[in-house]
Short mmCIF file of C-alpha atoms in Angstrom, two decimals:
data_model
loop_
_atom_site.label_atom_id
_atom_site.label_comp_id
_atom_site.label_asym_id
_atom_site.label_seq_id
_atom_site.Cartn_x
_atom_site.Cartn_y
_atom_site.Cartn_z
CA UNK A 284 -2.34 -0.57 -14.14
CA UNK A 285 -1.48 -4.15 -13.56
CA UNK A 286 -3.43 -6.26 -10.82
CA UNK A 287 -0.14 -8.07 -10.10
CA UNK A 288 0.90 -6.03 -8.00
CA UNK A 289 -1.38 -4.04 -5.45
CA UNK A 290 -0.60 -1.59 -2.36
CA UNK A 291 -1.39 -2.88 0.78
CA UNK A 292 -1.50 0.01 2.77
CA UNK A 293 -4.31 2.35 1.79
CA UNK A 294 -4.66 2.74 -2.12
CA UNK A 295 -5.66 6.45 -0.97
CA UNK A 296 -2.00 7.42 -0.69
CA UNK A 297 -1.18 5.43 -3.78
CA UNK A 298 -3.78 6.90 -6.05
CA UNK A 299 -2.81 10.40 -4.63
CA UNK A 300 0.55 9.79 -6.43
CA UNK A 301 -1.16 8.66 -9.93
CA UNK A 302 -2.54 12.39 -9.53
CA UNK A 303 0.45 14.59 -9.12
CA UNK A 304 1.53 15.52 -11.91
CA UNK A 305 -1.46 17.20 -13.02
CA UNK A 306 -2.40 18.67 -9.39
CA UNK A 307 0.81 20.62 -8.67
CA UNK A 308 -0.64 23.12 -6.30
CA UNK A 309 1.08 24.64 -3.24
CA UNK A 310 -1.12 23.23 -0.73
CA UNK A 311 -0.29 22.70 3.07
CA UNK A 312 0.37 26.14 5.09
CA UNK A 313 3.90 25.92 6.52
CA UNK A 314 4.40 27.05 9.82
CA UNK A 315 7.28 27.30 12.23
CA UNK A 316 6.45 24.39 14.06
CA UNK A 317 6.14 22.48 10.71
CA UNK A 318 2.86 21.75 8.20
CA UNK A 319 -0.54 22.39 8.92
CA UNK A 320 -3.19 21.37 6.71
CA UNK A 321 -5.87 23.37 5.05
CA UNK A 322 -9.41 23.87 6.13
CA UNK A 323 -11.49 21.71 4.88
CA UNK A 324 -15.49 21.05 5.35
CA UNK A 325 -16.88 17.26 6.35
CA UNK A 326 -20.49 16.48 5.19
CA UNK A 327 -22.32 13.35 5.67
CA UNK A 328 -24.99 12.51 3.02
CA UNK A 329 -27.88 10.55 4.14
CA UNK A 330 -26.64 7.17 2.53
CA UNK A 331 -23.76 7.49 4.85
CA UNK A 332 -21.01 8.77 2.18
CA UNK A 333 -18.28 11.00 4.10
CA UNK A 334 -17.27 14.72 2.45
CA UNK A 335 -13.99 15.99 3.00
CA UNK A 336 -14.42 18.85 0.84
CA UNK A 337 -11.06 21.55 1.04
CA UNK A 338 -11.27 24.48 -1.38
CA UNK A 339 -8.17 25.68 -2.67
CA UNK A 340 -7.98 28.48 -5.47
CA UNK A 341 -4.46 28.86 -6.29
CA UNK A 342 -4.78 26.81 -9.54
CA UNK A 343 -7.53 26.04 -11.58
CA UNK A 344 -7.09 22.31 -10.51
CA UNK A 345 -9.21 20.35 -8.51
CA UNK A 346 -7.99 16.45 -7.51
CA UNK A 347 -10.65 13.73 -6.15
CA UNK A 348 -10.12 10.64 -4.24
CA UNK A 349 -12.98 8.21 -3.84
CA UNK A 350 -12.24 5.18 -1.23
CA UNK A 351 -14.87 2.33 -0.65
CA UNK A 352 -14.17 0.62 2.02
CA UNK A 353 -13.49 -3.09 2.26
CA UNK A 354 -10.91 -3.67 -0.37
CA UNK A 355 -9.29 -7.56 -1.10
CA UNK A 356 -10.71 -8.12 2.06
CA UNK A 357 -13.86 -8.98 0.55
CA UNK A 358 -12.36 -11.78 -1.72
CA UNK A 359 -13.85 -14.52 -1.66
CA UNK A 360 -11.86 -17.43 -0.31
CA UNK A 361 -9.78 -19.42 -2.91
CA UNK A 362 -10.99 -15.86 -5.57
CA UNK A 363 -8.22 -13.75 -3.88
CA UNK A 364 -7.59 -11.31 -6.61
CA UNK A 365 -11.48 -10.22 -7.40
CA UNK A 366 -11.03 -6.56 -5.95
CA UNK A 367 -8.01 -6.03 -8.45
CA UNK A 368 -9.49 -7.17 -11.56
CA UNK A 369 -12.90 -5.06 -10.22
CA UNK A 370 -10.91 -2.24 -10.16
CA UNK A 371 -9.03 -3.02 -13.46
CA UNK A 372 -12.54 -3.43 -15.03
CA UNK A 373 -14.64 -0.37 -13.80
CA UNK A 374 -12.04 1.41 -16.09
CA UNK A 375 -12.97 -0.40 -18.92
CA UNK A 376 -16.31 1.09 -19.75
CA UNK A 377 -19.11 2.62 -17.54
CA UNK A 378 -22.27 4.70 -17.94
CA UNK A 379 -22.63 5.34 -21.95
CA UNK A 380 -19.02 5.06 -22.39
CA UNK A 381 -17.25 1.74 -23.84
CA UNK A 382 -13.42 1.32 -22.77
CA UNK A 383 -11.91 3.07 -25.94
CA UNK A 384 -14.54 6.01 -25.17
CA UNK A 385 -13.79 6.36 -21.48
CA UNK A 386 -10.06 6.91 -21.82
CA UNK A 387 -10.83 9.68 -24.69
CA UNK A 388 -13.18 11.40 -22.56
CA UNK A 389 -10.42 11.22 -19.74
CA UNK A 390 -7.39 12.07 -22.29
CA UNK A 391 -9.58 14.66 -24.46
CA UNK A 392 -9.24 17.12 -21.61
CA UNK A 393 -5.53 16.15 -20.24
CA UNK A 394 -7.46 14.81 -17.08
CA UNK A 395 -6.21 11.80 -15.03
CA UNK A 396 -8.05 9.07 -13.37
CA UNK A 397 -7.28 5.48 -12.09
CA UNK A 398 -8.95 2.89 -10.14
CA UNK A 399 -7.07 0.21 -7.95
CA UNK A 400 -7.87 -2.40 -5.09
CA UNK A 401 -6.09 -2.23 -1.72
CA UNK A 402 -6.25 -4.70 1.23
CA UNK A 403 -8.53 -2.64 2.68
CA UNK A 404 -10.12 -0.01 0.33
CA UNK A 405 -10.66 0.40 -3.00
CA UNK A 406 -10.44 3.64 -4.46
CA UNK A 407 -10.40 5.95 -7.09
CA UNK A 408 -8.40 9.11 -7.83
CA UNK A 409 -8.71 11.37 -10.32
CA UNK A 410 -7.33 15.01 -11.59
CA UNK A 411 -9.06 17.48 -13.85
CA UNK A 412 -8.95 21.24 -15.15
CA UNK A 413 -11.41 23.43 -12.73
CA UNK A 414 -13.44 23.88 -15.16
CA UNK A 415 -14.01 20.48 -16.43
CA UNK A 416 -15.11 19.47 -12.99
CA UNK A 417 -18.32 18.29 -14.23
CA UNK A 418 -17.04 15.13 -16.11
CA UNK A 419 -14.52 14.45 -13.82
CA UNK A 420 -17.65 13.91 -11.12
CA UNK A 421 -19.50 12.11 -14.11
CA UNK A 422 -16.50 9.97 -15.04
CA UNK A 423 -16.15 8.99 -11.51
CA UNK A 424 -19.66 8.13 -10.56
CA UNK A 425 -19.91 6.03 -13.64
CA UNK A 426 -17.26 4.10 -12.71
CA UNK A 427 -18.32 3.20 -9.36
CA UNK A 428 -21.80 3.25 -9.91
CA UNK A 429 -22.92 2.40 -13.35
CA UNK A 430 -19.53 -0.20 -14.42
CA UNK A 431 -20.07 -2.30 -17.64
CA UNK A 432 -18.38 -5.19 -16.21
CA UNK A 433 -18.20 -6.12 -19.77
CA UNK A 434 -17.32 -9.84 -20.27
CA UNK A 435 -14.85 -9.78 -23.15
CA UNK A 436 -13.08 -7.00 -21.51
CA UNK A 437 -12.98 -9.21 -17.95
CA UNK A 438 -11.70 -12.04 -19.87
CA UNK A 439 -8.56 -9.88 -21.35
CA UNK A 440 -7.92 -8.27 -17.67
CA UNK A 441 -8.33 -11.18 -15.81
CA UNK A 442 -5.33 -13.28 -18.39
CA UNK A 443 -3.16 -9.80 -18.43
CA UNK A 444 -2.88 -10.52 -14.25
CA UNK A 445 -2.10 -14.27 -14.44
CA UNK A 446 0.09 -13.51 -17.27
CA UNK A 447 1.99 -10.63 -15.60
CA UNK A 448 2.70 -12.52 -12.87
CA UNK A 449 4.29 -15.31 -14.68
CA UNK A 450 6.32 -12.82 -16.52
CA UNK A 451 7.55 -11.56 -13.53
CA UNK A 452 8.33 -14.85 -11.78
CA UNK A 453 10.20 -15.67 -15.22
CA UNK A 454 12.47 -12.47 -15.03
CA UNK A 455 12.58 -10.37 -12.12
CA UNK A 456 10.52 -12.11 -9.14
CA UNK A 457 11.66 -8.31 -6.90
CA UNK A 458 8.11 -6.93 -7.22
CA UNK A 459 6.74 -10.60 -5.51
CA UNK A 460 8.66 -11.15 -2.92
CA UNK A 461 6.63 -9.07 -0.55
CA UNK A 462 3.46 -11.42 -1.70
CA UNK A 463 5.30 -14.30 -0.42
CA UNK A 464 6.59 -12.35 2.39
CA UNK A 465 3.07 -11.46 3.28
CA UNK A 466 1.91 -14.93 2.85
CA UNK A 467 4.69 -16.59 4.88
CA UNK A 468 4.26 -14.16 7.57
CA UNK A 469 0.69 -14.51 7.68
CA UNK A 470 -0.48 -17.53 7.48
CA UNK A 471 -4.11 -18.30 7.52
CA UNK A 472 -4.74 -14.67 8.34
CA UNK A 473 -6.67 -12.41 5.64
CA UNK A 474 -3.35 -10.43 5.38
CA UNK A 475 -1.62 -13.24 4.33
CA UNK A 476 -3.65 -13.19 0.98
CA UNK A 477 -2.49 -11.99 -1.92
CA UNK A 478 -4.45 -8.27 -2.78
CA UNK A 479 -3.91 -8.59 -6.53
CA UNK A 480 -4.18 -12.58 -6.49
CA UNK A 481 -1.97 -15.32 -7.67
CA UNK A 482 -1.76 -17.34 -10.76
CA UNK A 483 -4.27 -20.22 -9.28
CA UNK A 484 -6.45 -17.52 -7.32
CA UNK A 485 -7.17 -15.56 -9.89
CA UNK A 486 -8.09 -18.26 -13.02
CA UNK A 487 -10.74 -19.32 -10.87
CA UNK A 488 -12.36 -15.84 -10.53
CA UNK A 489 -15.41 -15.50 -12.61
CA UNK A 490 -17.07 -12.42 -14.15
CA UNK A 491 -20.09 -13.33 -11.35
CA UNK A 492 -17.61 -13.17 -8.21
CA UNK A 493 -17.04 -9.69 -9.74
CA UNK A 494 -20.67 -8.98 -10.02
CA UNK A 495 -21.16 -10.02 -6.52
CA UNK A 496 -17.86 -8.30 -4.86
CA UNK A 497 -19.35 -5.18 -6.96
CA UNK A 498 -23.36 -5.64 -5.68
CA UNK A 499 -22.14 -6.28 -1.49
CA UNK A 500 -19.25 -4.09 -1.03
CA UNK A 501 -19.64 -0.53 -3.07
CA UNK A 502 -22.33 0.72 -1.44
CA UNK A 503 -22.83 4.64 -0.49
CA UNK A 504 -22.10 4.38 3.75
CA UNK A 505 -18.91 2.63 2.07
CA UNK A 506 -17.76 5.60 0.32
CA UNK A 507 -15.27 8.73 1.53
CA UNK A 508 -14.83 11.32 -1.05
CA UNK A 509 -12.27 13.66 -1.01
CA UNK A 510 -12.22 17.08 -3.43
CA UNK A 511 -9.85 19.44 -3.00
CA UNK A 512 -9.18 22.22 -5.28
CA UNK A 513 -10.66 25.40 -6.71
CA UNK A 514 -14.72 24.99 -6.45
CA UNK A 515 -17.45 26.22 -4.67
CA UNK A 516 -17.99 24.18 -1.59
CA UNK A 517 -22.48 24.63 -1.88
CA UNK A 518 -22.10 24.00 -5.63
CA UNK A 519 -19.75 20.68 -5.07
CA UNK A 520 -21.55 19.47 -2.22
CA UNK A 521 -25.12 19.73 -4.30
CA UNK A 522 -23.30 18.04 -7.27
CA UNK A 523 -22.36 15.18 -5.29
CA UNK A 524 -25.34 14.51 -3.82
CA UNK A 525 -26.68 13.98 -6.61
CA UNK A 526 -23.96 11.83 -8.23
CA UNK A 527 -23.45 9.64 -5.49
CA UNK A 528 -26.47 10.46 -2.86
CA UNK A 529 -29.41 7.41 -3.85
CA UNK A 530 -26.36 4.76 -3.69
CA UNK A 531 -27.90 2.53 -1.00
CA UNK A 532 -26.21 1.53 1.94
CA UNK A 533 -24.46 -2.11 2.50
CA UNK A 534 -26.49 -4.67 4.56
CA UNK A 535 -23.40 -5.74 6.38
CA UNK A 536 -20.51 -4.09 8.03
CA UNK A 537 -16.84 -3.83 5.61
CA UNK A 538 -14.97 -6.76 6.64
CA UNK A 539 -11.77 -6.18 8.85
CA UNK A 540 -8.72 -7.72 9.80
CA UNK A 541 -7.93 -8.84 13.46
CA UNK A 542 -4.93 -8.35 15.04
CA UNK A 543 -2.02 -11.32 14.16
CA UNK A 544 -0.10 -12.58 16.44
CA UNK A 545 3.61 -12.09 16.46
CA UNK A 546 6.18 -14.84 15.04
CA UNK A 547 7.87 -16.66 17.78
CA UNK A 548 10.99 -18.04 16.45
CA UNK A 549 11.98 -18.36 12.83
CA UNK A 550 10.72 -20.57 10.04
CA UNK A 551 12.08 -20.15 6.50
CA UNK A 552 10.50 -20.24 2.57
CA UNK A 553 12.45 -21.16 0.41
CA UNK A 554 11.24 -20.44 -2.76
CA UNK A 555 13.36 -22.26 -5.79
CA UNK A 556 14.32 -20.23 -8.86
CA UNK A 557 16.55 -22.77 -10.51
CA UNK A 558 19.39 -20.97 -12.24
CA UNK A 559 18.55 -18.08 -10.63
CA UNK A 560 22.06 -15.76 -9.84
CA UNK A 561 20.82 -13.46 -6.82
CA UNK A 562 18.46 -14.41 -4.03
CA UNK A 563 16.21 -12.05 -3.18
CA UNK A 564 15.22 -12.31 0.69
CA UNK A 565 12.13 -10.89 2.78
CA UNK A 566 12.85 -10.64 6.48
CA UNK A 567 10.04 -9.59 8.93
CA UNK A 568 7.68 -9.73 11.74
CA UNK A 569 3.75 -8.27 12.72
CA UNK A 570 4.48 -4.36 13.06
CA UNK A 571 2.62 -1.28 13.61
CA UNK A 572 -1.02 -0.50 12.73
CA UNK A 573 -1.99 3.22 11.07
CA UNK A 574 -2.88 4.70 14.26
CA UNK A 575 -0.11 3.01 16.29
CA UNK A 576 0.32 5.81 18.96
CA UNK A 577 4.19 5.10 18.55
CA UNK A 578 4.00 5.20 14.77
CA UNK A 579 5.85 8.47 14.56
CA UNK A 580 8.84 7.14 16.86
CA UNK A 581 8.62 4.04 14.54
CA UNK A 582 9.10 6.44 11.50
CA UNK A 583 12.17 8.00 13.15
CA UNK A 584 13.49 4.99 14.43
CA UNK A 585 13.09 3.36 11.13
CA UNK A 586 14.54 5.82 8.80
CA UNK A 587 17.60 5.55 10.78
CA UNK A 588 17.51 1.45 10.15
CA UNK A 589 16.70 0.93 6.75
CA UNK A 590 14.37 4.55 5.53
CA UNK A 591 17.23 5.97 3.77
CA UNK A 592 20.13 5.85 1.41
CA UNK A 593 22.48 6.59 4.63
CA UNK A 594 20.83 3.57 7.06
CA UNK A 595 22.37 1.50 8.65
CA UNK A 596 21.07 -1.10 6.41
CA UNK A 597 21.91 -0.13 3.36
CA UNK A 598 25.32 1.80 4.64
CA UNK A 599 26.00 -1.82 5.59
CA UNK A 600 25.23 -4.25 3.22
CA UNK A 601 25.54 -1.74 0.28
CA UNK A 602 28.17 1.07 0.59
CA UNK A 603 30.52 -0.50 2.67
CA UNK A 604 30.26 -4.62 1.82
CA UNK A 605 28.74 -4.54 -1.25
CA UNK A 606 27.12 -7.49 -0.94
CA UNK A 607 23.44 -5.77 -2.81
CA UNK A 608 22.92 -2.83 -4.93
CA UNK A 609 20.29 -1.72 -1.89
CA UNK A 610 18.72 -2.88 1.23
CA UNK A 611 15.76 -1.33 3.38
CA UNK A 612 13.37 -1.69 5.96
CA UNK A 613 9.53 -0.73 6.54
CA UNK A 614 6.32 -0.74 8.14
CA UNK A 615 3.34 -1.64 5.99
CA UNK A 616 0.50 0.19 7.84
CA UNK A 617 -3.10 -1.00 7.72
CA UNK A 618 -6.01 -1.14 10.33
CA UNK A 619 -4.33 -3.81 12.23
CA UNK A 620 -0.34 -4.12 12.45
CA UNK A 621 1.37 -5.24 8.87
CA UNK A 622 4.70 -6.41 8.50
CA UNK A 623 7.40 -4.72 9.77
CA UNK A 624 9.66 -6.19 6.93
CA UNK A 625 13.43 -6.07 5.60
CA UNK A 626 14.04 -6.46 2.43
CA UNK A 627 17.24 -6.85 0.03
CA UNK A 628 18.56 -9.01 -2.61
CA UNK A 629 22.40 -10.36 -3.32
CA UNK A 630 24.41 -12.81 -5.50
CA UNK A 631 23.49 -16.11 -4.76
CA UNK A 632 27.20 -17.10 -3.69
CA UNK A 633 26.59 -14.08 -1.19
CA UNK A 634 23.53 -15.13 0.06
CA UNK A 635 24.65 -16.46 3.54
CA UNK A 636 27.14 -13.53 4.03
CA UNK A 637 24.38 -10.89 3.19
CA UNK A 638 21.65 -12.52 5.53
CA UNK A 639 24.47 -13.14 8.35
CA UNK A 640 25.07 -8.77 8.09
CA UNK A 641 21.17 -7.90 8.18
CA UNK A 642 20.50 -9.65 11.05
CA UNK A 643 23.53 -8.72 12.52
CA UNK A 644 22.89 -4.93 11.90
CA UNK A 645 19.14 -5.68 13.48
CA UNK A 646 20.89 -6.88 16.44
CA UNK A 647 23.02 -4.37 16.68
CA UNK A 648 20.00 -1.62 16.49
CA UNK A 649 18.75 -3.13 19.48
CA UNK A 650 22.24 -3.19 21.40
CA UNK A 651 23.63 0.16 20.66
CA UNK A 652 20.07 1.97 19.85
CA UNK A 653 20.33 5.36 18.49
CA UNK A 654 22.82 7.88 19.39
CA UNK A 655 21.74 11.49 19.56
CA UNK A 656 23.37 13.33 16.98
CA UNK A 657 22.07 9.95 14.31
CA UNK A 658 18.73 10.81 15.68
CA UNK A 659 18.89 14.50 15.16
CA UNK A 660 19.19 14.01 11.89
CA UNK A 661 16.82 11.33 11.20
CA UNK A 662 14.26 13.79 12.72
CA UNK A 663 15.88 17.00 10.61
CA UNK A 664 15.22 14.36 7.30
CA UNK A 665 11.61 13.75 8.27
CA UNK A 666 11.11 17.02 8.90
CA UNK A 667 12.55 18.20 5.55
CA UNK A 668 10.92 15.24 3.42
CA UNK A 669 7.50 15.84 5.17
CA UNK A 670 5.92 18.54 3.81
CA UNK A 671 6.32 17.47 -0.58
CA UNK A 672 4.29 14.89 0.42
CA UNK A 673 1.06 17.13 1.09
CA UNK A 674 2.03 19.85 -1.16
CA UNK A 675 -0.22 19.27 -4.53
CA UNK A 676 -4.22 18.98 -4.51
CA UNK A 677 -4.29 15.08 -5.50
CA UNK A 678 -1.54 14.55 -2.17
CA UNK A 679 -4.05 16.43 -0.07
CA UNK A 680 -7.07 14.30 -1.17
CA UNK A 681 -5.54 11.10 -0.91
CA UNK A 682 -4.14 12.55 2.63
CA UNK A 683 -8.10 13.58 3.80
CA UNK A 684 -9.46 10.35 2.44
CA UNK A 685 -6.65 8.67 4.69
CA UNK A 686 -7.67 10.22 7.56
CA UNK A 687 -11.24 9.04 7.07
CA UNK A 688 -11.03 5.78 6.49
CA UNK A 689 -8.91 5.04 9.38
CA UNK A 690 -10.77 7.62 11.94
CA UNK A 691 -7.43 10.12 12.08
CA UNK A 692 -8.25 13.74 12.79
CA UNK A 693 -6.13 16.58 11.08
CA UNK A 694 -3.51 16.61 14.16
CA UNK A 695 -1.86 13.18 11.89
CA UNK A 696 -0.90 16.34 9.89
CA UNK A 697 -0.84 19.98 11.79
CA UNK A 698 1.23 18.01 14.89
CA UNK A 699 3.52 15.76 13.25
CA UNK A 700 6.05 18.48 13.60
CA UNK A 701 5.89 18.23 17.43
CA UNK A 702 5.27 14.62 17.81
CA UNK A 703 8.98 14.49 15.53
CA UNK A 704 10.77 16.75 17.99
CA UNK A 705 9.47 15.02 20.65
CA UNK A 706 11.53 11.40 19.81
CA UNK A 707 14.45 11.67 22.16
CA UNK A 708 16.54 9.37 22.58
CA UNK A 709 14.69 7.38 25.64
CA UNK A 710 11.75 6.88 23.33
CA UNK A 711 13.77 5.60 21.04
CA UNK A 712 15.10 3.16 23.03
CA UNK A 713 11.22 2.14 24.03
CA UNK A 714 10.63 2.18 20.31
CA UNK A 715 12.91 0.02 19.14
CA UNK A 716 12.66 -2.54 22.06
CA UNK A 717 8.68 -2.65 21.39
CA UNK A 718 8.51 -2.45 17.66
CA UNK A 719 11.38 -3.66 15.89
CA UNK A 720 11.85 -7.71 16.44
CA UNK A 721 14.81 -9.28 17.31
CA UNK A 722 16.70 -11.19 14.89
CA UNK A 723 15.71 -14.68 16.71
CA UNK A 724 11.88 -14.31 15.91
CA UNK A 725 11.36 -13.47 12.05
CA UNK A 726 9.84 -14.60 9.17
CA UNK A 727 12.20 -15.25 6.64
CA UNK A 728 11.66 -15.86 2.30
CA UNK A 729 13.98 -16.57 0.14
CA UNK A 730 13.67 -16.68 -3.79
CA UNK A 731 16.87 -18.21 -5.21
CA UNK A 732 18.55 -21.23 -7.04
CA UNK A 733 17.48 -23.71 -3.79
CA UNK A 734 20.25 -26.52 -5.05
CA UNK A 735 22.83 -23.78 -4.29
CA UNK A 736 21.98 -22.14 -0.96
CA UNK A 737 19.23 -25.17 0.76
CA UNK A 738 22.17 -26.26 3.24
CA UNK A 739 23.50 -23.37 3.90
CA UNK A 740 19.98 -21.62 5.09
CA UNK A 741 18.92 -23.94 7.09
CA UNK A 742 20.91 -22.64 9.84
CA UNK A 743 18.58 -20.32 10.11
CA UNK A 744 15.19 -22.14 11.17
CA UNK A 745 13.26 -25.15 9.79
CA UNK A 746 12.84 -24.48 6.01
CA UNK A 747 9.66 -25.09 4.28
CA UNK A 748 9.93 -25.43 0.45
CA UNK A 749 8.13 -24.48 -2.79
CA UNK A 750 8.24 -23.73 -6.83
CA UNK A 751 8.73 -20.38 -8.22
CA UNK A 752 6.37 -21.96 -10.64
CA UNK A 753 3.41 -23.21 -8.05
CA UNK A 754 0.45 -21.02 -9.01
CA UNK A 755 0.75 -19.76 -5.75
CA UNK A 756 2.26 -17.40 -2.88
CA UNK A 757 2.00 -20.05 0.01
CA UNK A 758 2.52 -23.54 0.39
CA UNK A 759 -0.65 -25.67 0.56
#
């Protein structure tokens, strides 16, 4: 797993999908009103860890997912980057295990595990055979708590990251152009930093930053763990305990994010690609926390604006112009509001054409709104695409360990049915006039040949430029 590129939303989610294939379990009861989720037990150890323990004996699978709070909000500043390569290098030996012996133990039973940094969590997730639950628990608590933080392996992780992101600024700069969308957006706001680092962050992070990130932040009131699967619920909880139980507690509260404030206005990065023959743009505003009240009205609203292959985003600027081979819209979801973002890419000759029809389609989302029979079936697609999600054991533990770290209950799941149904068409019209921005006040990035397109763009706000090939994701 590269530290290139890192989820900013909870790596809970994200981990739950490195897990699936070997959790396939029907999971979530279906009801008429929609998807409920399974019991499940919470348990508090006395170092603080959170239990979310949800027995399931349907297949002799069971799927873990460890979070720690804090995440690449920990970084130091100017060492942006030093939760992802932590992450990368727990993996690479722990316990009695070197790197080459970890993965066998891992692969010698056709288990799964991974480890990666979030903006704010880190976590692990992991999928084993019932009956090799034992080293799956081992596995995992060596990893958190007994890492080998091995210098020759942090020196080969550590140049893998810088180099993958130069490799992907040389070829394909698509899987970057949210870092400098975050950045842009963001500025001098600990969202604005890149989770997996850049090029100048991360050469200056040092196996000690590592050691220190490690010592302050994984700590045991840091940690929700998640199990879900066929075990005994006394046996697991005793077994924990005692893996992860004399982990002592963190002397200071997990760092958090305040709220940003909103872009008033546009600005413009322009970030040059010379020779490059598409320009890939990044279009957004501050959005919607996790536990927006409104987020499931966002959802609804959004999948009819850019959440699906029949939006109005991509019906415009793909199926009917042609301008891009895809365009599509989001909310990146943390503790505080993320970027509501839009994101596309087109032939650099196109450039001004295919800008000029996504903020004309935003505009028109706020003029005409959402008519009913477009918003019956945005709700019939959520309703349909809703329960997969929750349906396998390493799903329902990244799901549970969602809920925890972001102080949901389980009606985020058993009432999402209702709260869908309930989006009519006057709360739709609220939604979109208090969540989506209008096209005058956006941040806007564009990665492209800047000797072809710098005139043309600066129609749209005061343009601020840099290098693909700065070390960075911001100007200075």
């Amino acid at each position: 797993m590269s530290a290139r590129v890192r989820p900013r939303a909870s790596v809970a989610a994200v981990l739950g999908a490195l897990v699936l294939a070997a959790a396939s379990a029907t999971a979530a009861t279906a009801t008429p009103g929609g998807v409920r989720l399974p019991e499940f037990e919470r348990v508090t150890l006395a170092n603080g860890a959170e239990l979310a323990l949800m027995p399931k004996r349907d297949t002799p699978l069971v799927a873990m997912n460890i979070v720690v709070r804090g995440g690449s909000l920990a970084d130091a500043p100017g060492r942006e980057g030093s939760a992802a390569l932590l992450a990368e290098l727990m993996q690479k030996g722990a316990g009695s295990r070197d790197g080459a012996q970890f993965a066998e133990a891992i692969e010698s039973v056709g288990g799964q595990l991974a480890i990666a940094a979030g903006a704010e969590s880190l976590a692990l997730g992991a999928s084993f055979l019932a009956r090799d639950l034992g080293l799956m628990i081992e596995l995992a608590s060596d990893a958190l708590l007994r890492p080998r933080l091995n210098a020759a392996e942090f020196d080969k992780v550590r140049e893998r990251a810088i180099q993958s992101i130069a490799a992907a600024k040389d070829a394909d700069p698509r899987a970057l152009v949210g870092e400098y969308g975050d950045a842009w957006l963001f500025r001098g706001h600990l969202y604005g930093r890149p989770v997996g680092g850049s090029e100048e962050s991360l050469a200056a992070v040092t196996l000690e930053d590592l050691e220190r990130h490690y010592e302050v932040q994984v700590r045991g009131d840091r940690l929700i763990i998640a199990v879900v699967g066929d075990f005994d619920p006394a046996d697991l909880r005793r077994r924990l305990e005692t893996a992860f139980g004399l982990l002592g507690r963190a002397a200071a509260a997990a760092p958090a994010a305040t709220r940003a404030p909103s872009v008033e206005g546009r600005r413009v990065l322009l970030v040059d690609k010379p020779g490059a023959t598409q320009t890939y743009f990044w279009l957004g505003n501050v959005g919607a926390s996790r536990t927006d009240p409104n987020r499931t009205a966002q959802a609804v609203v959004n999948t009819v604006f850019g959440g699906r292959f029949t939006s109005m985003l991509n019906t415009e600027l793909r199926i009917r112009s042609g301008l891009t081979y895809g365009a599509s819209s989001s909310f990146d979801r943390l503790a505080q509001p993320g970027a509501f973002r839009i994101t596309s890419f087109t032939a650099t000759e196109s450039t001004v054409p295919a800008l000029d029809l996504a903020l004309a389609t935003l505009d028109r989302l706020h003029a005409e709104g959402v008519d009913a029979a477009t918003l019956e079936s945005s709700r019939t697609y959520m309703l349909g695409q809703f329960p997969p999600g929750i349906e396998t054991n390493g799903a329902l533990a990244a799901r549970l360990a969602d809920l925890l770290l972001y102080g949901l209950g389980r009606d985020d799941v058993d009432e999402f049915a209702a709260r869908v149904g309930a989006v009519d068409g006057a709360a739709a019209r609220r939604t979109i006039d208090q969540s989506f921005p209008p096209s005058r006040n956006l941040a806007i990035v564009l990665v492209g040949d800047a000797a072809r397109i710098r005139e043309q763009v600066r129609k749209y706000g005061p343009v601020t430029e840099m290098k693909m090939t700065d070390p960075r994701f911001a100007p200075r």
